Tab-separated table of C-alpha atoms and ligand atoms in Angstrom:
chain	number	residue	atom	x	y	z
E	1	UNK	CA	132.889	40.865	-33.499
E	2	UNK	CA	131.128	42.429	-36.100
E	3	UNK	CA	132.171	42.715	-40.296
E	4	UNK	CA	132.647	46.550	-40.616
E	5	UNK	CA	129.339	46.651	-43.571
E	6	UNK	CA	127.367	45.279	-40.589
E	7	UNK	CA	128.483	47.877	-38.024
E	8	UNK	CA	128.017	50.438	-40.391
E	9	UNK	CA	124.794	49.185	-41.210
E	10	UNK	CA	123.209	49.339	-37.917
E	11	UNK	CA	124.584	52.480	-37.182
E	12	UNK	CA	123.004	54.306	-40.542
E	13	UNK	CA	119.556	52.056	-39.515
E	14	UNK	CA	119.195	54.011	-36.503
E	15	UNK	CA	120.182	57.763	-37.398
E	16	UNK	CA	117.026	60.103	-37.239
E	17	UNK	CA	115.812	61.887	-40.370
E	18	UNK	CA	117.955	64.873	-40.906
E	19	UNK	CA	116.637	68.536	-39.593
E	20	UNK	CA	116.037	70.649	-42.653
E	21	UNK	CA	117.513	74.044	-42.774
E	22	UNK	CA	116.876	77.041	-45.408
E	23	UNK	CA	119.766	78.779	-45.765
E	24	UNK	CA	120.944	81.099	-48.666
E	25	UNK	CA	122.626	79.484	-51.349
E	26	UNK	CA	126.154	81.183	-50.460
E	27	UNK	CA	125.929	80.033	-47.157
E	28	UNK	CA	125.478	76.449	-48.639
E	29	UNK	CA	128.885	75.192	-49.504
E	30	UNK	CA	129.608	71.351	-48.640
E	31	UNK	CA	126.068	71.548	-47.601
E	32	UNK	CA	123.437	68.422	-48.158
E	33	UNK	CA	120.808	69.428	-49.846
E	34	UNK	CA	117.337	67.894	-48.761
E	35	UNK	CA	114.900	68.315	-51.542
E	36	UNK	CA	115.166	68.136	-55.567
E	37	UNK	CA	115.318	70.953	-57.036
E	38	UNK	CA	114.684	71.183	-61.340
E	39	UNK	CA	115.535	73.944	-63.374
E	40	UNK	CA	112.196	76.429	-63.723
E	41	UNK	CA	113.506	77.787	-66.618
E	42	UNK	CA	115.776	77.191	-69.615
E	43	UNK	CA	119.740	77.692	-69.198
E	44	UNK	CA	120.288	80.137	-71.199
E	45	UNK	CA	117.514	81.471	-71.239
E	46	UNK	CA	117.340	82.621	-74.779
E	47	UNK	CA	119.736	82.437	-78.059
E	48	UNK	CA	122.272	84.745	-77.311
E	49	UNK	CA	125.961	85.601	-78.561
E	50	UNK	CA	129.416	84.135	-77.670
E	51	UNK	CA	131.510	86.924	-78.921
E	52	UNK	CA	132.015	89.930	-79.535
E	53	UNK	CA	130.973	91.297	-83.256
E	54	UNK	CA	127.923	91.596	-85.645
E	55	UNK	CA	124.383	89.408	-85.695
E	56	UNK	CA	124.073	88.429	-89.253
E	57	UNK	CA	122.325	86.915	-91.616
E	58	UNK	CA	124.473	83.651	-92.362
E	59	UNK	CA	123.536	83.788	-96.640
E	60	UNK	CA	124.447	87.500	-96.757
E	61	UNK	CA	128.145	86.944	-95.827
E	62	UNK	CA	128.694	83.597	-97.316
E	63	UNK	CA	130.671	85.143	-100.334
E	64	UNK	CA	132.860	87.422	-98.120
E	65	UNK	CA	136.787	87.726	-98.528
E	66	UNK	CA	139.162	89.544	-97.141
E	67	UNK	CA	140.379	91.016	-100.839
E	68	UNK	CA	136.452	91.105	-101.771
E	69	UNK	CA	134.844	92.208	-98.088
E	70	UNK	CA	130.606	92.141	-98.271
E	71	UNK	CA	129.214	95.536	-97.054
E	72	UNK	CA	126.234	95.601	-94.281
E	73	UNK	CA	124.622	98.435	-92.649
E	74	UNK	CA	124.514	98.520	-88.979
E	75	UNK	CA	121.000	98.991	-88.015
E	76	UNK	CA	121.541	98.486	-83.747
E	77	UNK	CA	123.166	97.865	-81.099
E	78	UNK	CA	122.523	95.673	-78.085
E	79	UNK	CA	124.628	95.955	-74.855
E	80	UNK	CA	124.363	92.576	-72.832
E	81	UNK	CA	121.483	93.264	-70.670
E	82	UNK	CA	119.252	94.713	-73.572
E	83	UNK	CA	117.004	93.490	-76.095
E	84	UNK	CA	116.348	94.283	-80.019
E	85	UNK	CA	113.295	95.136	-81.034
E	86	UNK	CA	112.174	93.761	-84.733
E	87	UNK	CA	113.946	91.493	-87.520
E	88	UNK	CA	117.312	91.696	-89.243
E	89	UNK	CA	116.414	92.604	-92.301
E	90	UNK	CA	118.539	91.170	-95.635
E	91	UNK	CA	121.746	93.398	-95.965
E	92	UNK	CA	121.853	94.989	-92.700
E	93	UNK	CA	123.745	93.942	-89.552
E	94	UNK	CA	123.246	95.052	-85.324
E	95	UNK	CA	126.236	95.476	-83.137
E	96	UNK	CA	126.403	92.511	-80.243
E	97	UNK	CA	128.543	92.042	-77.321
E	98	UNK	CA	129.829	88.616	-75.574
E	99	UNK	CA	125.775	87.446	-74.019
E	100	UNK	CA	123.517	89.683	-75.749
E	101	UNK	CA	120.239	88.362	-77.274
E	102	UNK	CA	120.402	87.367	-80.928
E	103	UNK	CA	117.875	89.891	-82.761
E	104	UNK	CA	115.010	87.776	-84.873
E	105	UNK	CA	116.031	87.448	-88.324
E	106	UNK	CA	119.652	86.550	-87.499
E	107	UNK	CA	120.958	83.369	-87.561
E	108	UNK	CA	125.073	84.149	-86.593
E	109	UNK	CA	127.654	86.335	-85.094
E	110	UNK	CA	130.824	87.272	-86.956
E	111	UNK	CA	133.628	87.946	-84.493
E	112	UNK	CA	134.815	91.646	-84.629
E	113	UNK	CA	137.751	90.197	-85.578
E	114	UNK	CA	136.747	89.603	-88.734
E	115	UNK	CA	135.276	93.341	-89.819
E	116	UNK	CA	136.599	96.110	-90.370
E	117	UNK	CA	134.973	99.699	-90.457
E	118	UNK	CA	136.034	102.272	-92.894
E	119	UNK	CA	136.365	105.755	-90.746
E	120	UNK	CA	134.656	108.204	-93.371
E	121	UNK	CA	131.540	104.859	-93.464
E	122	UNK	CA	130.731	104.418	-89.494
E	123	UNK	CA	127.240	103.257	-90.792
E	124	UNK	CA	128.766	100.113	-92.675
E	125	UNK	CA	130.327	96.784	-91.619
E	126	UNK	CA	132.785	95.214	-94.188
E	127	UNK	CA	132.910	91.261	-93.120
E	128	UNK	CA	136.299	89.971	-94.197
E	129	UNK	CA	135.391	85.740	-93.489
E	130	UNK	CA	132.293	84.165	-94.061
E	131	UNK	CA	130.645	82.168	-91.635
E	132	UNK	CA	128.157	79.054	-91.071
E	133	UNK	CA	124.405	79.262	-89.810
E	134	UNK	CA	124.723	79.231	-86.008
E	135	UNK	CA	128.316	79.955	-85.703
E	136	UNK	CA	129.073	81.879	-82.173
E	137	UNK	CA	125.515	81.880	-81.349
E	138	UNK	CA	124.658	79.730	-77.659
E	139	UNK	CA	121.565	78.256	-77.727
E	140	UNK	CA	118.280	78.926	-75.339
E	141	UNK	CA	118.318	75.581	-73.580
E	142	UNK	CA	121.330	73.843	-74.956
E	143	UNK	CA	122.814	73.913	-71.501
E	144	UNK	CA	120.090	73.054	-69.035
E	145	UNK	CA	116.197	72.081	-70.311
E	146	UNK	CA	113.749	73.815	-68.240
E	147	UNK	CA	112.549	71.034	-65.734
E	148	UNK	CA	115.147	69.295	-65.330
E	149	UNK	CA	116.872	68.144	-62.691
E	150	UNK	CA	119.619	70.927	-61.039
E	151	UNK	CA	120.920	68.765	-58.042
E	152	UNK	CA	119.152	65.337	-56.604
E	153	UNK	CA	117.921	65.562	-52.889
E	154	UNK	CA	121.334	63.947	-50.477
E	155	UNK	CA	123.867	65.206	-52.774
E	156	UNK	CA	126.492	67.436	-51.562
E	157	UNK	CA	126.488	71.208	-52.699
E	158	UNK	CA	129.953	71.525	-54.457
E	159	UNK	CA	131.191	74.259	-55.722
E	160	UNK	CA	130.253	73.547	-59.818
E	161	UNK	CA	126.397	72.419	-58.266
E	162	UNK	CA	126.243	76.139	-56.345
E	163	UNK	CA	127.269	77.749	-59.244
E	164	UNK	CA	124.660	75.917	-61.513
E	165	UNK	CA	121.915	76.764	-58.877
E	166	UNK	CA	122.855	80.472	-58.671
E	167	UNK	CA	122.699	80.779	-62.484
E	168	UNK	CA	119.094	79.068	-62.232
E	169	UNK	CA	118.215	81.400	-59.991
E	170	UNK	CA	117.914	79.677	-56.858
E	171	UNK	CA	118.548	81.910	-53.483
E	172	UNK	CA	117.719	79.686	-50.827
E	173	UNK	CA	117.861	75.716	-50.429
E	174	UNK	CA	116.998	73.201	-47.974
E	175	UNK	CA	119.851	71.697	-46.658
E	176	UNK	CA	120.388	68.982	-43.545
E	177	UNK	CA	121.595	70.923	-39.996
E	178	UNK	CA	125.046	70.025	-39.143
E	179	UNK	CA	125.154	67.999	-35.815
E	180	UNK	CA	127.746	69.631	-33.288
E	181	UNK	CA	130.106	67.096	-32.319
E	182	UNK	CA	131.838	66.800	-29.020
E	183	UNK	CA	135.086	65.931	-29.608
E	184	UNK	CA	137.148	64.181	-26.122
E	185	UNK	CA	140.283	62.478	-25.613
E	186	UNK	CA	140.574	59.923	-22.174
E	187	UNK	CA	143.901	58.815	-20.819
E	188	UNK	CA	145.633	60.277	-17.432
E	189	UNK	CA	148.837	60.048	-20.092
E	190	UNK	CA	147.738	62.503	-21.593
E	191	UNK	CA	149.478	65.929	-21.795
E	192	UNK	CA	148.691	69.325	-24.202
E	193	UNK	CA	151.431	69.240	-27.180
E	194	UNK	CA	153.665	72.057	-26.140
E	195	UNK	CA	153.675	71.584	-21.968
E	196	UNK	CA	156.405	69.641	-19.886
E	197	UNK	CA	155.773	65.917	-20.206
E	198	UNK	CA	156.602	63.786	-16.809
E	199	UNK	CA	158.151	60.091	-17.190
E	200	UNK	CA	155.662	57.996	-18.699
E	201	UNK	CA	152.961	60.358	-20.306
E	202	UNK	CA	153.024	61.337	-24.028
E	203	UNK	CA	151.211	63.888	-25.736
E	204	UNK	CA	147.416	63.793	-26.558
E	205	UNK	CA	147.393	63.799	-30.497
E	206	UNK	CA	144.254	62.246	-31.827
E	207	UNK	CA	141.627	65.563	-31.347
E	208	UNK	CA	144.072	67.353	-33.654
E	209	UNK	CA	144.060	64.985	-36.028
E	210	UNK	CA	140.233	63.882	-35.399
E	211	UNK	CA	138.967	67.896	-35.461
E	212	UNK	CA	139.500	68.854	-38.828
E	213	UNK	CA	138.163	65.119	-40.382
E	214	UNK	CA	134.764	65.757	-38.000
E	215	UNK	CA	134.772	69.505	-39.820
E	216	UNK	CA	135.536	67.400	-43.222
E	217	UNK	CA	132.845	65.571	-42.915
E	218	UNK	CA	130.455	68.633	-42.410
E	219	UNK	CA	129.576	68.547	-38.953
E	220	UNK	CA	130.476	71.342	-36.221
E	221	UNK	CA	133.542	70.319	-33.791
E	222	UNK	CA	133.675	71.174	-30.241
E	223	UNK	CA	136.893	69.640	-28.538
E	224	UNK	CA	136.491	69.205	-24.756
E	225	UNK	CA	139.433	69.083	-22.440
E	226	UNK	CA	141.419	66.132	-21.599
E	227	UNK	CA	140.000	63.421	-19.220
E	228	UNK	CA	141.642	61.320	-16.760
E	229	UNK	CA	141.029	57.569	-16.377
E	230	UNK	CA	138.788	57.553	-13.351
E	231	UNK	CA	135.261	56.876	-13.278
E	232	UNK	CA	133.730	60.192	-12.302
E	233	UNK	CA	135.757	62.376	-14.456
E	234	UNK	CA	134.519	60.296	-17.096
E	235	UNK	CA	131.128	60.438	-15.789
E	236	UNK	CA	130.833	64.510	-15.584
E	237	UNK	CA	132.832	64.909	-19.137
E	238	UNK	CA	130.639	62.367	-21.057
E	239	UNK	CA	127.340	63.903	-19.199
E	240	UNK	CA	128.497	67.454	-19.890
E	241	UNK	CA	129.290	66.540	-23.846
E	242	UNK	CA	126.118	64.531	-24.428
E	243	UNK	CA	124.282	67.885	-22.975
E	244	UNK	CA	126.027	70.501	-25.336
E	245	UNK	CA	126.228	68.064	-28.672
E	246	UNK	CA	124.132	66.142	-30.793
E	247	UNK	CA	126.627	63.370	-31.024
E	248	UNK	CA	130.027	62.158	-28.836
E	249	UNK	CA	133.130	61.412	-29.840
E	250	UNK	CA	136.021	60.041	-27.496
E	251	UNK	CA	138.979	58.183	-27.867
E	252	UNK	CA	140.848	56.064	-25.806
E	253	UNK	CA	139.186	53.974	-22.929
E	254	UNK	CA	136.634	51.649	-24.665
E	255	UNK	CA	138.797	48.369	-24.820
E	256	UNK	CA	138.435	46.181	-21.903
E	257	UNK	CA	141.082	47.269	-19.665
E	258	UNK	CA	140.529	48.108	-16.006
E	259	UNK	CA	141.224	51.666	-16.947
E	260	UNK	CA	138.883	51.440	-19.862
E	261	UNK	CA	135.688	53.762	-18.604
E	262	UNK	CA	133.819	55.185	-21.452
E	263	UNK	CA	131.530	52.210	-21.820
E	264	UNK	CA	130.680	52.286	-18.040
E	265	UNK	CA	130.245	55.354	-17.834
E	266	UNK	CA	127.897	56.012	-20.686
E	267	UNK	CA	125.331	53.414	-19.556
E	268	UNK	CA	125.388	55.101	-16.378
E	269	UNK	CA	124.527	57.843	-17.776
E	270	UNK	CA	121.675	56.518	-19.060
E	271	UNK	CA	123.310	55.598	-22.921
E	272	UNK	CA	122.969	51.897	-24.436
E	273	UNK	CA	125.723	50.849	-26.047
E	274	UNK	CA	124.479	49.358	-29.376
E	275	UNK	CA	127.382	47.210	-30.369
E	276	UNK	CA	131.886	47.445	-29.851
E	277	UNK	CA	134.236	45.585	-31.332
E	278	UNK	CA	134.668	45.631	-34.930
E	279	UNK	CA	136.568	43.226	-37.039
E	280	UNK	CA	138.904	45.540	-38.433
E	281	UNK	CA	142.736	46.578	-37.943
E	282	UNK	CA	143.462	49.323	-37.162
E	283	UNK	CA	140.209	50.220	-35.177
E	284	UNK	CA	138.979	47.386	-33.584
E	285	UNK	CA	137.883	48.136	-29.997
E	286	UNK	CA	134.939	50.814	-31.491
E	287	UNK	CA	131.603	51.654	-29.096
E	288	UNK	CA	128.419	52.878	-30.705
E	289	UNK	CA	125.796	53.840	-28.344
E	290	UNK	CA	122.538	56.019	-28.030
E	291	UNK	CA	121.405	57.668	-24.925
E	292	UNK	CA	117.364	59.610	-26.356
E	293	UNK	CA	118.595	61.740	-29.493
E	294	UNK	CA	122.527	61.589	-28.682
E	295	UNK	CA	125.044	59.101	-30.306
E	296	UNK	CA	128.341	58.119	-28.910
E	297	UNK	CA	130.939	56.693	-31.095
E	298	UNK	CA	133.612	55.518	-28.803
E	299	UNK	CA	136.816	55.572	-31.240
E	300	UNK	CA	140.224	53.649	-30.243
E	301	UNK	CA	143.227	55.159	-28.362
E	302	UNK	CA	145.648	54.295	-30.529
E	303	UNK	CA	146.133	57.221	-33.148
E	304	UNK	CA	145.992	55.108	-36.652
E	305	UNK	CA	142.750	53.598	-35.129
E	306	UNK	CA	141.266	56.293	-34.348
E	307	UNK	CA	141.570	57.912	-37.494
E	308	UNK	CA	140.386	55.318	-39.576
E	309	UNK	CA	137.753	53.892	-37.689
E	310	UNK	CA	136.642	57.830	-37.694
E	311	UNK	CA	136.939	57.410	-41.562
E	312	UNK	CA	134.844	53.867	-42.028
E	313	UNK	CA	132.681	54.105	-39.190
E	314	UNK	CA	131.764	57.888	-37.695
E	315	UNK	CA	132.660	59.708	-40.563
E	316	UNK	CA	129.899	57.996	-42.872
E	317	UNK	CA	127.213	58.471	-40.113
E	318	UNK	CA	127.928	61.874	-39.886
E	319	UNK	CA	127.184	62.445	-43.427
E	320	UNK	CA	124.279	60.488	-43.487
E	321	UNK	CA	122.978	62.567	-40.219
E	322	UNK	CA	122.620	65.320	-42.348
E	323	UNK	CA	120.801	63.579	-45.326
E	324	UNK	CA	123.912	62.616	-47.352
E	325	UNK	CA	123.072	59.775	-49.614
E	326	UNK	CA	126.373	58.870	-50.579
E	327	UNK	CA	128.181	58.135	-47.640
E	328	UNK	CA	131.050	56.138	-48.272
E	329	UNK	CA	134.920	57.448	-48.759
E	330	UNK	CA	135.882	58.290	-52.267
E	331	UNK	CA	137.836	55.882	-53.886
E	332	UNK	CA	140.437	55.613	-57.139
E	333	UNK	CA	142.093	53.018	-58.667
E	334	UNK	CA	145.575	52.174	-57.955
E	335	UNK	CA	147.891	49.585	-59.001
E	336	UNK	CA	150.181	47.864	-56.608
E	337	UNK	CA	153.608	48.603	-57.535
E	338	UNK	CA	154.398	45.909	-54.414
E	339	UNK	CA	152.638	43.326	-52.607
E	340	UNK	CA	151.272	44.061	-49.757
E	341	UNK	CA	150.288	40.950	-47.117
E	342	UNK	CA	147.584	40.592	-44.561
E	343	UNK	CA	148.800	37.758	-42.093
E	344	UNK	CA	146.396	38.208	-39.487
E	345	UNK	CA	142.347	37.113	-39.205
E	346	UNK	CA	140.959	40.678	-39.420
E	347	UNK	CA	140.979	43.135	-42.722
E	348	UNK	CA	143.574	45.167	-43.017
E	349	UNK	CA	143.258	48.870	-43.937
E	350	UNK	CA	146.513	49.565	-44.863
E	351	UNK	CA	148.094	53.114	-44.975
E	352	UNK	CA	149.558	53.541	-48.934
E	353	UNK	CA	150.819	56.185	-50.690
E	354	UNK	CA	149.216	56.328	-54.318
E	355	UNK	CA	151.136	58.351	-57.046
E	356	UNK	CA	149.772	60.754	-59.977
E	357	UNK	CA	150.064	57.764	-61.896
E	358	UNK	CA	148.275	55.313	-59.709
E	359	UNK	CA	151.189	53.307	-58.433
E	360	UNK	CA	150.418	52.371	-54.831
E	361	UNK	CA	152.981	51.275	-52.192
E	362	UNK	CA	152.827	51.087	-48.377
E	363	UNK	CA	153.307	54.170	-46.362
E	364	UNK	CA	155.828	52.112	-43.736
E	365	UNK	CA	155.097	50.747	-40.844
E	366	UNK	CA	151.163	49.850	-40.245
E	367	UNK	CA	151.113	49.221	-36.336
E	368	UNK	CA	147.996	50.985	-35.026
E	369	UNK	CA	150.164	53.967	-33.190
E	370	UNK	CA	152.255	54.549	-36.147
E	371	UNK	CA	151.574	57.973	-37.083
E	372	UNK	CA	154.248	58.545	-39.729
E	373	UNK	CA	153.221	56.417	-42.507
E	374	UNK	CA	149.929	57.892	-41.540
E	375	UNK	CA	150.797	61.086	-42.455
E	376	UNK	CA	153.024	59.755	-45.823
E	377	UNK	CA	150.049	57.708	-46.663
E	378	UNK	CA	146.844	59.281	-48.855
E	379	UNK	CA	145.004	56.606	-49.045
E	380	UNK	CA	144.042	52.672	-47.456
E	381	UNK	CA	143.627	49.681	-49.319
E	382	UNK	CA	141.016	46.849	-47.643
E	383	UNK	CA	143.122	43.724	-47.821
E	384	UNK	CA	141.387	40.482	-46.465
E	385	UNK	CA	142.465	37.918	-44.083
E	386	UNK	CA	145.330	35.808	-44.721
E	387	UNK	CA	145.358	37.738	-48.174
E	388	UNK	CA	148.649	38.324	-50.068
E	389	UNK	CA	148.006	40.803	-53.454
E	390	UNK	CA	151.013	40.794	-55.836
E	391	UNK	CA	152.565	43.297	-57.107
E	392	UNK	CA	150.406	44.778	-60.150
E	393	UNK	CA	146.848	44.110	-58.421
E	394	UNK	CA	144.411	46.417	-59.085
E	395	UNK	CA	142.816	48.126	-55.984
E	396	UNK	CA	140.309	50.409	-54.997
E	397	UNK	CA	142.537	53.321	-52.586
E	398	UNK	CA	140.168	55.042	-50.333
E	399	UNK	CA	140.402	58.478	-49.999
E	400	UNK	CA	140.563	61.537	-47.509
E	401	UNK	CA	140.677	65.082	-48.040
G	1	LIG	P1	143.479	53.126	-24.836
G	1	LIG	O1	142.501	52.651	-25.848
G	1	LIG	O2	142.955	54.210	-23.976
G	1	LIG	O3	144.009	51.976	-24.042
G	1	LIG	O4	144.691	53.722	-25.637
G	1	LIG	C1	145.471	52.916	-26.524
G	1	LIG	C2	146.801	53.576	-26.803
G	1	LIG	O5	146.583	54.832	-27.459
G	1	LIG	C3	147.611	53.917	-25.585
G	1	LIG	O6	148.960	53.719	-25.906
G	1	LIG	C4	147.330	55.371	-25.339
G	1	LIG	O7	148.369	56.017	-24.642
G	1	LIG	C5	147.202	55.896	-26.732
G	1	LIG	N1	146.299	57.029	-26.782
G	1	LIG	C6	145.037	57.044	-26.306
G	1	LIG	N2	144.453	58.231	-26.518
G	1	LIG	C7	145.388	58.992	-27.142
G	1	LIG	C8	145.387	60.316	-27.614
G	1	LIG	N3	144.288	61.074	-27.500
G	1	LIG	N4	146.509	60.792	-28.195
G	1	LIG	C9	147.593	60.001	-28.335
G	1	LIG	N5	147.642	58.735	-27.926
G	1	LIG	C10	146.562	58.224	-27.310
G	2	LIG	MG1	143.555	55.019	-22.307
């Protein structure tokens, strides 16, 4: 049985290079982005104002009051989107608005707020306060240098990063293709939520749950229909998958039951299975397999398992398919507000619920079908073998959205 870094190793070790992809930049969100990219310019891209009101010379208004008010004669105006054209000369004063240049010669904005202008004197600004050098005036540069760098190749295109390349005046970027993934769930038990159920079958839950964490993770979902336990059926669903997706998920049928025929079946269709079995709980029985440029991640039945092993195991190569460098869940520090105890030889990924303050208790029962502390919990601590933490133990919770 494999440690679950060494599984996830050898799964990232074999993933081809991702497939580059120009796309427009609004097109790009939760996109990876494949190359660099550096700032070809300075952000802003000259000195410019942060309010509305009056480009200055700092000195001239420096003994202004509001019972004693310094009088300047307003020589311009610049509308954001316009430029000034010569130096503010001592005495004098040009109208700005919230991102218009600063005019040579001045070295401040006074806020309208503190003018006034007397109705019979439209040509004259009375300045009430007086200001510093620099006050209200952002800086060419001060919030990106020209070449530096926007957004690091295998980073993720959030929303802030999109915003940042947009203002830099980037249009397109390279960005990894998503792989479609097939999405199937064995077991003749297996009935569509919402029809009749017959004495012994139950309803087939893990593709709704799986779906929108293989869309989370960036890649495009395709669910297939439900597939009995029999060899053939197996067969033609796996076959038709691996034709219409760049990687397979199933559930259910990879342990080593009798009814088990997902392993079986992909070899016959031509796959190698690269490694199952993976020392972790809940997830163990796990398949990873190639067959040419196809993967098949062959997730657990049960409905805990197959969630998180999707989390620790498919969801990381996923990412990394499309040139993610960071790959791993997101993680926060809790504190355990109870102990929580590991009995058994295998880590234990155990469902929690972690408060706004950080205190982090189990979500209720942890067997591997248990789906209602699953959905209580919002996070999974890794506890060890034969490992009791006390109450008040700091822990890394790892995260989902
Ligand atoms: P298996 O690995 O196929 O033996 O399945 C293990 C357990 O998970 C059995 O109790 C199955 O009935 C259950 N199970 C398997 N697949 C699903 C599914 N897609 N939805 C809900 N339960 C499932
Ligand atoms: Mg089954």
């Amino acid at each position: 049985m494999l440690e679950l870094e060494e599984a996830l190793a050898r799964i990232l070790a074999v993933l081809p290079a991702p497939e580059s992809e120009a796309i427009p930049l609004g097109a790009a969100h939760g996109r990876i982005l494949l190359d660099q990219v550096s700032a070809a310019a300075h952000l802003p891209a000259f000195d410019n104002s942060s309010v509305d009101g009056y480009a200055v010379r700092a000195a001239d208004v420096a003994g202004a009051d509001p019972a004693a008010p310094v009088r300047l004669r307003l020589v311009g105006r610049i509308p954001a989107g316009e430029t000034f054209s010569g130096e503010l000369a001592a005495g004098t004063c040009v109208r700005l608005f919230t991102g218009s240049p600063l005019p040579g010669g001045a070295d401040a904005v006074v806020m309208q707020e503190d003018t006034r202008i007397q109705p019979d004197c439209p040509g004259d600004v009375l300045v009430l306060e007086p200001i510093r050098p620099w006050d209200n005036v952002r800086f060419r540069g001060e919030d990106v240098k020209r070449g530096a760098t926007l957004i690091e190749a295998g980073e993720e295109l959030t929303v802030g990063r999109m915003a940042l390349l947009a203002a830099a005046g980037v249009g397109r970027v390279n960005a990894g293709r998503r792989p479609v993934a097939g999405l199937l769930a064995t077991g003749s038990e297996l009935r569509e939520p919402g029809e009749p159920l017959e004495a012994g079958q139950i309803y087939e839950s893990n593709r709704t749950g799986l779906a929108p964490l293989i869309e989370g993770s960036g890649a495009i979902v395709k669910v297939f229909p439900i597939v009995p336990d029999a060899p053939e059926a197996t067969r033609t669903a796996l076959g038709t998958a691996l034709g219409e997706c760049d990687v397979v998920l199933t559930c259910g049928g990879v342990s080593v039951g009798e009814l088990d025929f997902v392993k079986s079946a992909f070899e016959q269709l031509g796959g190698t299975l690269q490694f199952w079995n993976v020392a972790m709980k809940p997830g163990r029985p796990f398949a990873f397999g190639r067959s040419g440029s196809k993967w098949l991640f062959g997730l657990p039945g049960n409905p805990v398992s197959a969630m998180v092993s999707f989390l620790l195991l498919a969801r990381p190569a996923l990412r990394r398919w499309q040139g993610a460098q960071a790959v791993g869940l997101p993680a926060s520090l809790g504190v355990l507000a109870e102990p929580l105890a590991n009995q058994g030889a295998r880590r234990h990924f155990v469902r929690v619920t972690m408060d706004a303050a950080g205190n982090v208790r189990s979500a209720g029962l942890q067997a591997s079908h248990a789906l209602s502390s699953f959905a209580l919990a919002n996070g999974l601590v890794d506890v060890g073998p034969r490992t009791q933490l006390p109450a008040g133990t700091t822990v890394p919770v790892l995260r989902w959205e």
